GROMACS .gro file of C-alpha atoms in nm:
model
  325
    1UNK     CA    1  -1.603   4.157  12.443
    2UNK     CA    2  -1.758   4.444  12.205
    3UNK     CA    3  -1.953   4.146  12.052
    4UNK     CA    4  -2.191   4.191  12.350
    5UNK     CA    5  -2.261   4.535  12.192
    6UNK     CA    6  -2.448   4.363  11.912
    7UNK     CA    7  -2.754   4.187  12.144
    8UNK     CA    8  -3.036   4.449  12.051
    9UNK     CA    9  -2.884   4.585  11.795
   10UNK     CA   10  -3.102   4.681  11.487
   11UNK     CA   11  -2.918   4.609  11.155
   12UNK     CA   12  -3.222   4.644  10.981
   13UNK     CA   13  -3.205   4.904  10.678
   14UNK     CA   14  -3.459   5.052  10.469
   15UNK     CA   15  -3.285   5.154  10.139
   16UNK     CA   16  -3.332   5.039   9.821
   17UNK     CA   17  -3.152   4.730   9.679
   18UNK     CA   18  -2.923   4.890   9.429
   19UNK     CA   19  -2.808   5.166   9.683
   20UNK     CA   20  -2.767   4.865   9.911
   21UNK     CA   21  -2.511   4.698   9.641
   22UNK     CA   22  -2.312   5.021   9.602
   23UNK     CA   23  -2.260   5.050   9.964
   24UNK     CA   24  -2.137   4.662   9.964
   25UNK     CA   25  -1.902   4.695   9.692
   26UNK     CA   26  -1.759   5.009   9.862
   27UNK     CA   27  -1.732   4.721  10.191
   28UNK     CA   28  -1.581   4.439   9.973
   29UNK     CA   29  -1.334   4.630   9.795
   30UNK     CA   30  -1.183   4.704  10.158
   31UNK     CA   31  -1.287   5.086  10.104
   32UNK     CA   32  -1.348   5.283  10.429
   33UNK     CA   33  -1.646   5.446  10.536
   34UNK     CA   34  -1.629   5.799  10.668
   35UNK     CA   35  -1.892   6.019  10.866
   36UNK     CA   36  -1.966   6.232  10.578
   37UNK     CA   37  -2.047   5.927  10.343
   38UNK     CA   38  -2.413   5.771  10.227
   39UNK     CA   39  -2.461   5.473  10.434
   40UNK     CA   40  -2.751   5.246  10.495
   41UNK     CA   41  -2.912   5.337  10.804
   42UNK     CA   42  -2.865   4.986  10.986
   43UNK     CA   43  -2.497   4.979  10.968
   44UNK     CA   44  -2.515   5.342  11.122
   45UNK     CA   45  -2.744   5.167  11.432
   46UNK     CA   46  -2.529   4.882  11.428
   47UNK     CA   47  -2.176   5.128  11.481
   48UNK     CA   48  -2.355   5.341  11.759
   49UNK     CA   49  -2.491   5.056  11.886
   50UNK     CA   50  -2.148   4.874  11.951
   51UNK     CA   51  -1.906   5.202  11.982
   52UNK     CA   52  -2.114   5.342  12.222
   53UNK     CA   53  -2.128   4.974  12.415
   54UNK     CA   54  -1.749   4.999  12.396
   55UNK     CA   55  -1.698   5.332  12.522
   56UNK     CA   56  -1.915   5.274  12.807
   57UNK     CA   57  -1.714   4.934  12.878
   58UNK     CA   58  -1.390   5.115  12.906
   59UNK     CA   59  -1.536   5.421  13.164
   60UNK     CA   60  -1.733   5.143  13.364
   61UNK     CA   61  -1.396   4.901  13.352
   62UNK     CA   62  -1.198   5.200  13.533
   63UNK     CA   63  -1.430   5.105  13.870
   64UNK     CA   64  -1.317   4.753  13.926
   65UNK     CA   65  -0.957   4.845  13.923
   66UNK     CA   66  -1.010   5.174  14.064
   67UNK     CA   67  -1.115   5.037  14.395
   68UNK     CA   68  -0.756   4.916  14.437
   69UNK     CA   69  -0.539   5.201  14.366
   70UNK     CA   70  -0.477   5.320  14.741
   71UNK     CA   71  -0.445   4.955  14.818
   72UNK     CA   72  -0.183   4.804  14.580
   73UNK     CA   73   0.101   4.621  14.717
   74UNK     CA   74   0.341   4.879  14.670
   75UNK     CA   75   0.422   5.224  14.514
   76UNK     CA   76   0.530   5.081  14.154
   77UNK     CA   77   0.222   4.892  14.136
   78UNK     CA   78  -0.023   5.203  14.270
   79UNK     CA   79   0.144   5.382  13.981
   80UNK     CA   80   0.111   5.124  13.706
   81UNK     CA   81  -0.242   5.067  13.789
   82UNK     CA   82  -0.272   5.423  13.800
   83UNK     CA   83  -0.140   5.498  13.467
   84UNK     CA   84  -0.389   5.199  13.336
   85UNK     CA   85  -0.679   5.336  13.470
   86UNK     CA   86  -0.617   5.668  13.321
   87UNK     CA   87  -0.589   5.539  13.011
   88UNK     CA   88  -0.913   5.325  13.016
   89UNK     CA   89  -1.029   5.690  13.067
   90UNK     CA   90  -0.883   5.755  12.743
   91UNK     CA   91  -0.980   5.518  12.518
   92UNK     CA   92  -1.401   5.589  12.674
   93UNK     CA   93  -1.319   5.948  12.488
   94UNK     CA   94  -1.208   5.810  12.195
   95UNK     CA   95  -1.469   5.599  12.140
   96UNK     CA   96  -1.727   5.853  12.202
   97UNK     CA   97  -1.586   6.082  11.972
   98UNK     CA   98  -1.632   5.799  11.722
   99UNK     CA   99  -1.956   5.719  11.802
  100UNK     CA  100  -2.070   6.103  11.765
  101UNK     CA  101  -1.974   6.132  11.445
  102UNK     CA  102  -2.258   5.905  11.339
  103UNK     CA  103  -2.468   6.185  11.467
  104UNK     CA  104  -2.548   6.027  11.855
  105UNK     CA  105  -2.462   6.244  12.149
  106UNK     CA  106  -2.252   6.193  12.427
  107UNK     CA  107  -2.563   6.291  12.646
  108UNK     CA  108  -2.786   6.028  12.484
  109UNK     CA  109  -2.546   5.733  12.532
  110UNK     CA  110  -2.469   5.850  12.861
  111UNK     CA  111  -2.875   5.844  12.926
  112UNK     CA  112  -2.893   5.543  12.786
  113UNK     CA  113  -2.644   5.385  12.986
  114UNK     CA  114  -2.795   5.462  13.296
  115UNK     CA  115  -3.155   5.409  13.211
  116UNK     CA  116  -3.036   5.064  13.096
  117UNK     CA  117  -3.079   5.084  12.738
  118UNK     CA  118  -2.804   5.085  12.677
  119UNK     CA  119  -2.517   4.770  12.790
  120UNK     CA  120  -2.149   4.763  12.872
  121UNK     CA  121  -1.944   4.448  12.904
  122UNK     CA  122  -2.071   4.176  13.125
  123UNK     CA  123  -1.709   4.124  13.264
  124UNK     CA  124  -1.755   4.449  13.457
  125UNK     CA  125  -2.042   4.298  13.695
  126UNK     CA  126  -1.786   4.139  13.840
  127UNK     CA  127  -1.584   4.233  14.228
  128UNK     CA  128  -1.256   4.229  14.227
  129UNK     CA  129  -1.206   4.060  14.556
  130UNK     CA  130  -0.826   4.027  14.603
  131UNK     CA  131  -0.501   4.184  14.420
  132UNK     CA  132  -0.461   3.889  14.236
  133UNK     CA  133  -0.794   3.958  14.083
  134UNK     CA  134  -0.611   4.315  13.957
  135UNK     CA  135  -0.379   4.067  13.763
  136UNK     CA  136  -0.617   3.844  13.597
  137UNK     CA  137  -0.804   4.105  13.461
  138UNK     CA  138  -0.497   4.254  13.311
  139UNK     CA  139  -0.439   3.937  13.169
  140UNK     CA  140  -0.748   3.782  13.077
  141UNK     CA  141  -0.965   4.061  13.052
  142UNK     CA  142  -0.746   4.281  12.846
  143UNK     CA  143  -0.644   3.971  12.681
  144UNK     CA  144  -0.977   3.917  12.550
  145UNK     CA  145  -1.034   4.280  12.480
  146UNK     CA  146  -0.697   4.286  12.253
  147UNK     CA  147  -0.835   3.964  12.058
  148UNK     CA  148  -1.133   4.165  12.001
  149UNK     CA  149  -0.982   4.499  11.883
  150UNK     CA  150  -0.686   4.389  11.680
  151UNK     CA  151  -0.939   4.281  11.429
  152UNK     CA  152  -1.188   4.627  11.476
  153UNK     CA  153  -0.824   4.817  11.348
  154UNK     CA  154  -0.976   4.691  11.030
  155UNK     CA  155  -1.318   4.785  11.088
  156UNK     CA  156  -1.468   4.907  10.748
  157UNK     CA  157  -1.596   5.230  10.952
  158UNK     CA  158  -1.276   5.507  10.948
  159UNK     CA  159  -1.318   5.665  11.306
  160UNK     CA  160  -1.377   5.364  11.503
  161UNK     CA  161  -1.110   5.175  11.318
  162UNK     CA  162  -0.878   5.471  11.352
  163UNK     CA  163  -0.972   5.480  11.722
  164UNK     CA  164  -0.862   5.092  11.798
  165UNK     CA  165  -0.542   5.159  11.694
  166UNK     CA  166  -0.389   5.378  11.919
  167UNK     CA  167  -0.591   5.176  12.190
  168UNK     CA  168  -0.500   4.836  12.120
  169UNK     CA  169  -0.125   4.987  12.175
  170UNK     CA  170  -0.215   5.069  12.497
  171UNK     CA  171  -0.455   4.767  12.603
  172UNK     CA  172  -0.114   4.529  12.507
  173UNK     CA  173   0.051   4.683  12.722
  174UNK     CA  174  -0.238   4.657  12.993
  175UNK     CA  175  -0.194   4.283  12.913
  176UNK     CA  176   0.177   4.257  12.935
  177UNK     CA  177   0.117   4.457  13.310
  178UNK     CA  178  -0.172   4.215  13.403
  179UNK     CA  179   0.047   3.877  13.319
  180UNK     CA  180   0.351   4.027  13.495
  181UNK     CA  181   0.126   4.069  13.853
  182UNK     CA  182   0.007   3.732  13.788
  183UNK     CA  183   0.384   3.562  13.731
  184UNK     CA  184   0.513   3.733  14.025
  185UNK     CA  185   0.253   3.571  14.264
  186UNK     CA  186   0.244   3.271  14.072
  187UNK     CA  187   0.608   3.261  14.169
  188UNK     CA  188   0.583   3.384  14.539
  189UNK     CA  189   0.530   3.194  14.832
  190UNK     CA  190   0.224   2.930  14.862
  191UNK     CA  191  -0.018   3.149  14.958
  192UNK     CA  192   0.018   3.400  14.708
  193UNK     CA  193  -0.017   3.085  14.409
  194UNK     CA  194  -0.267   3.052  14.554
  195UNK     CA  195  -0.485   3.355  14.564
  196UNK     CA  196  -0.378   3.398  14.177
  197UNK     CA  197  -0.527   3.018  14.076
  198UNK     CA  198  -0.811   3.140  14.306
  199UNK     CA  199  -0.888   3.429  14.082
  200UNK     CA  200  -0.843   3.259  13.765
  201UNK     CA  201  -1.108   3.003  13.894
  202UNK     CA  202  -1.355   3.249  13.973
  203UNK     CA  203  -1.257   3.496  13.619
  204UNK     CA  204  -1.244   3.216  13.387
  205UNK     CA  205  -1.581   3.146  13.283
  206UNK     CA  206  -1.685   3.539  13.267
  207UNK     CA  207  -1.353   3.605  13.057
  208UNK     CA  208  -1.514   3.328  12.758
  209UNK     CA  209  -1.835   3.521  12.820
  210UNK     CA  210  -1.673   3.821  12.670
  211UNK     CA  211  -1.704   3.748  12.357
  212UNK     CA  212  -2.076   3.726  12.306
  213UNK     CA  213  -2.327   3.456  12.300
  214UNK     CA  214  -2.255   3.153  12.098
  215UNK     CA  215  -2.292   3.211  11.708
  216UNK     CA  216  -2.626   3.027  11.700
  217UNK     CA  217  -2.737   3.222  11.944
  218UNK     CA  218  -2.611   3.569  11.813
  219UNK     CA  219  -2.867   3.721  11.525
  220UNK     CA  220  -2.631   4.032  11.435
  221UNK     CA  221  -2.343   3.901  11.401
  222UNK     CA  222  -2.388   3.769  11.002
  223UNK     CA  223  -2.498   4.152  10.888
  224UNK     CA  224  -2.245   4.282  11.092
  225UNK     CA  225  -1.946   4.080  10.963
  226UNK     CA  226  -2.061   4.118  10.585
  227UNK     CA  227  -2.076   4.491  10.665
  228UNK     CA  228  -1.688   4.446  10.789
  229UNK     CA  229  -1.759   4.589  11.163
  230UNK     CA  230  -1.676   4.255  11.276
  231UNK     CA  231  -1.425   4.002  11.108
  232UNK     CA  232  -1.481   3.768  11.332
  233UNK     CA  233  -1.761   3.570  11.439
  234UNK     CA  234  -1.796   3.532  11.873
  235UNK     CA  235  -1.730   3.152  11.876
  236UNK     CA  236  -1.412   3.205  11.670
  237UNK     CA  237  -1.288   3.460  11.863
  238UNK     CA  238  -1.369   3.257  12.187
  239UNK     CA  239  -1.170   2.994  12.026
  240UNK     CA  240  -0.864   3.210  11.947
  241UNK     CA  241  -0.872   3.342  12.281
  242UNK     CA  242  -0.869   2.971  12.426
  243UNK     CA  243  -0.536   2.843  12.239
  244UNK     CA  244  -0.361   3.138  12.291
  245UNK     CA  245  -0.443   3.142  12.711
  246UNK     CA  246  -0.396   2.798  12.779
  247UNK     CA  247  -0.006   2.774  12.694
  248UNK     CA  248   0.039   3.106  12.920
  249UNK     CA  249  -0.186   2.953  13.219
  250UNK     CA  250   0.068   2.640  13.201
  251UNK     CA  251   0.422   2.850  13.215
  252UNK     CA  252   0.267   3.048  13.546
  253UNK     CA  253   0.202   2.665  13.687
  254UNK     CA  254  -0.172   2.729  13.695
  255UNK     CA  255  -0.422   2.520  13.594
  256UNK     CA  256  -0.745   2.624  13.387
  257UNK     CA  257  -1.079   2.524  13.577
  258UNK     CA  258  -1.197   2.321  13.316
  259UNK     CA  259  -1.198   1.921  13.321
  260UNK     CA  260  -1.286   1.941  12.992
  261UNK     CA  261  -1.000   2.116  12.835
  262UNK     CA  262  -0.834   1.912  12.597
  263UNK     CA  263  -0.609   1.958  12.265
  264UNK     CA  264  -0.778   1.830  11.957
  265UNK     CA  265  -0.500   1.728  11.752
  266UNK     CA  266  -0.748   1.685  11.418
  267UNK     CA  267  -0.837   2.096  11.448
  268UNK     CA  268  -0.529   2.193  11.615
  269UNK     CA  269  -0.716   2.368  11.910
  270UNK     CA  270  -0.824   2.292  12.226
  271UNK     CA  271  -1.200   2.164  12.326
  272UNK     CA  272  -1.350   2.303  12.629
  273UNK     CA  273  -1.631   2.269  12.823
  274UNK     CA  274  -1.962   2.434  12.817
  275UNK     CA  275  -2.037   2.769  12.945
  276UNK     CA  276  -2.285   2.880  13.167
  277UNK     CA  277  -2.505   3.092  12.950
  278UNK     CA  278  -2.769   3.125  13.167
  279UNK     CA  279  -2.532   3.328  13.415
  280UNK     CA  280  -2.446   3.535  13.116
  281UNK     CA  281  -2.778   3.658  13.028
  282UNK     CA  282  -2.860   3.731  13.391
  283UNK     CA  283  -2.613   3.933  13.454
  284UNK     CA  284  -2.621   4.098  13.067
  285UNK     CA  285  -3.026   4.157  13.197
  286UNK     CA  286  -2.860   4.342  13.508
  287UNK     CA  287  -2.903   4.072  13.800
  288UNK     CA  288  -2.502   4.038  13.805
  289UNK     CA  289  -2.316   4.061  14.129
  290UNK     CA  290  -2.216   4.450  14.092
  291UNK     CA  291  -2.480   4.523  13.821
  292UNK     CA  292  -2.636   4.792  14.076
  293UNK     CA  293  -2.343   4.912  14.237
  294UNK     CA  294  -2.172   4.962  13.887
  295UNK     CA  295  -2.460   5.188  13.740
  296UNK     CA  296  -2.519   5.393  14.058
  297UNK     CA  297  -2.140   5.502  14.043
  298UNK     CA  298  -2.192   5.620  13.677
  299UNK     CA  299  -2.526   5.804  13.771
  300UNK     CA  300  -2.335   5.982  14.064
  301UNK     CA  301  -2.022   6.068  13.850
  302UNK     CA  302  -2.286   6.233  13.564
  303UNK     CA  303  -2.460   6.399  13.820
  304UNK     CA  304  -2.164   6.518  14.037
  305UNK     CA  305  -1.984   6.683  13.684
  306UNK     CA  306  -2.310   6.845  13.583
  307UNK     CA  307  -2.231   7.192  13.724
  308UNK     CA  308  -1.871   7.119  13.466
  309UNK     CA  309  -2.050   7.066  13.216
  310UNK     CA  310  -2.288   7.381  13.275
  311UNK     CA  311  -1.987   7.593  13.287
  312UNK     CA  312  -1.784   7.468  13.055
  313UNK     CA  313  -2.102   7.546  12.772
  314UNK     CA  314  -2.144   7.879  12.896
  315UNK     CA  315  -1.751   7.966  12.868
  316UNK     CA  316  -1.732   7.833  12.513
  317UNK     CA  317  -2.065   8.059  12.448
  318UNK     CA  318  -1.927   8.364  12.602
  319UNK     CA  319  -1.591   8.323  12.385
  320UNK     CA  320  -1.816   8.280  12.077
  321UNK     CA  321  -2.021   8.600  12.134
  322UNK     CA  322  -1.712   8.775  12.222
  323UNK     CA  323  -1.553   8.662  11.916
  324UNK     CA  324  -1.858   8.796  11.697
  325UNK     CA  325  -1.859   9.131  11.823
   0.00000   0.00000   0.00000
């Protein structure tokens, strides 16, 4: 998912070679990297780069689900999804704390963002056209999100690492929600099987987009796994994703929408078919189905708090020149 955060990124660095060495013995010897600590330049871009991507995947991600709070099924579920939402607030502040202590602000990224410099996950382009669709993305979207993050609890940088792991608490839990939604219709009448294999169909190929183009195609990922951001590369997270899913699709009685899934007994993993990468990059480019809609909501939430904003500054400067006199 936060693989995605790495197309554009510059990892280039300008330092010298033995600084360079110092810095990846620091890396290798599992060491972590703190604000306050020399680092080359490129891993800095590379971290504000993919934090701020993250951040801005988690306050974007809130939208989709949002738009079915006043109409979930019943009260239990309008709270649950509630309660998730909220925290997907949660772990966008997190992350842009993180990301400002590399010396970015949350104005810039937020600029960014809207101006289109800036990219959240693909995933988020997508409508989420029934409740079953609130399911799948608990499910397979947090599901991807969790194979992401367990690994960036390692990340060699200390705030973002420190970050993931009070999220990745929460976003198995998100999961566990998302699969339980799923079951239940799954389980229900005809129609309601239904509408959740009808999701799944439509989610499936966006989900395996998630993780990034494929590994030939990704020219940050080497740099940025040496550097210990990532410790995986995209294809072999897309692959760990895969043979985890696949057993859980078959004990809810759906079926994955792919003729070509099969298990490889020689690698121990499934095969599966191609993905449509051309969709990907359309939609990564911003010609996705709710590309538009999903940007204008961010640009009138900015612009709606600016007047906070305003007056929470000038409060905090009022207590500071009272608390000089």
């Amino acid at each position: 998912m936060y693989s995605q955060g790495l197309i554009g990124a510059d990892g280039r660095t300008v330092e010298d070679e033995e600084f360079l060495a110092r810095f990846q013995a620091r890396i290798d010897d599992e060491q972590k990297i703190e604000p306050n600590d020399a680092m080359p330049e490129g891993y800095r871009r590379t971290l504000v780069r993919q934090i701020g991507q993250h951040a801005h995947s988690e306050i974007v991600g809130m939208l989709p689900e949002g738009n079915w709070i006043t109409r979930a099924p019943s009260l239990r579920r309008k709270a649950s999804l509630l309660a998730k939402v909220q925290d997907e607030g949660g772990h966008g502040l997190y992350l842009y704390s993180a990301a400002e202590t590399l010396g970015v602000s949350r104005e810039q990224m937020t600029e960014e963002l809207l101006d289109g410099t800036a990219k959240y996950s693909s995933i988020f382009n997508y409508p989420t056209l029934s409740w079953a669709d609130i399911g799948t993305i608990g499910w397979l979207v947090d599901g991807a999100a969790i194979m992401n993050q367990i690994p960036l609890c390692r990340c060699s940088y200390g705030p973002y690492a420190r970050a993931m792991i009070r999220i990745c608490k929460e976003e198995s839990f998100h999961q566990r929600q998302g699969y339980e939604i799923v079951m239940t219709l799954a389980q229900g009448s005809p129609e309601q099987k239904a509408m959740a294999q009808e999701s799944l169909n439509r989610f499936w190929q966006p989900v395996l987009m998630m993780f990034g183009p494929p590994d030939s195609e990704s020219r940050n990922t080497d740099q940025s796994v040496k550097w210990k951001i990532k410790r995986f590369t995209n294809d072999e997270l897309r692959q760990k994703f895969v043979d985890a899913t696949v057993p859980q699709a078959e004990c809810l009685g759906l079926t994955i929408p792919d003729p070509d899934l099969t298990w490889n007994e020689a690698r121990q993993s499934y095969d599966f078919g191609p993905i449509d990468w051309d969709e990907f990059w359309r939609v990564v480019k911003g010609n996705g189905p709710m590309n538009r809609e999903r940007v204008a909501a961010r640009r009138k939430a900015w612009d709606d708090g600016a007047w906070v904003r305003e007056a929470a500054l000038a409060h905090a400067a009022k207590r500071q020149a009272q608390a000089a006199e």
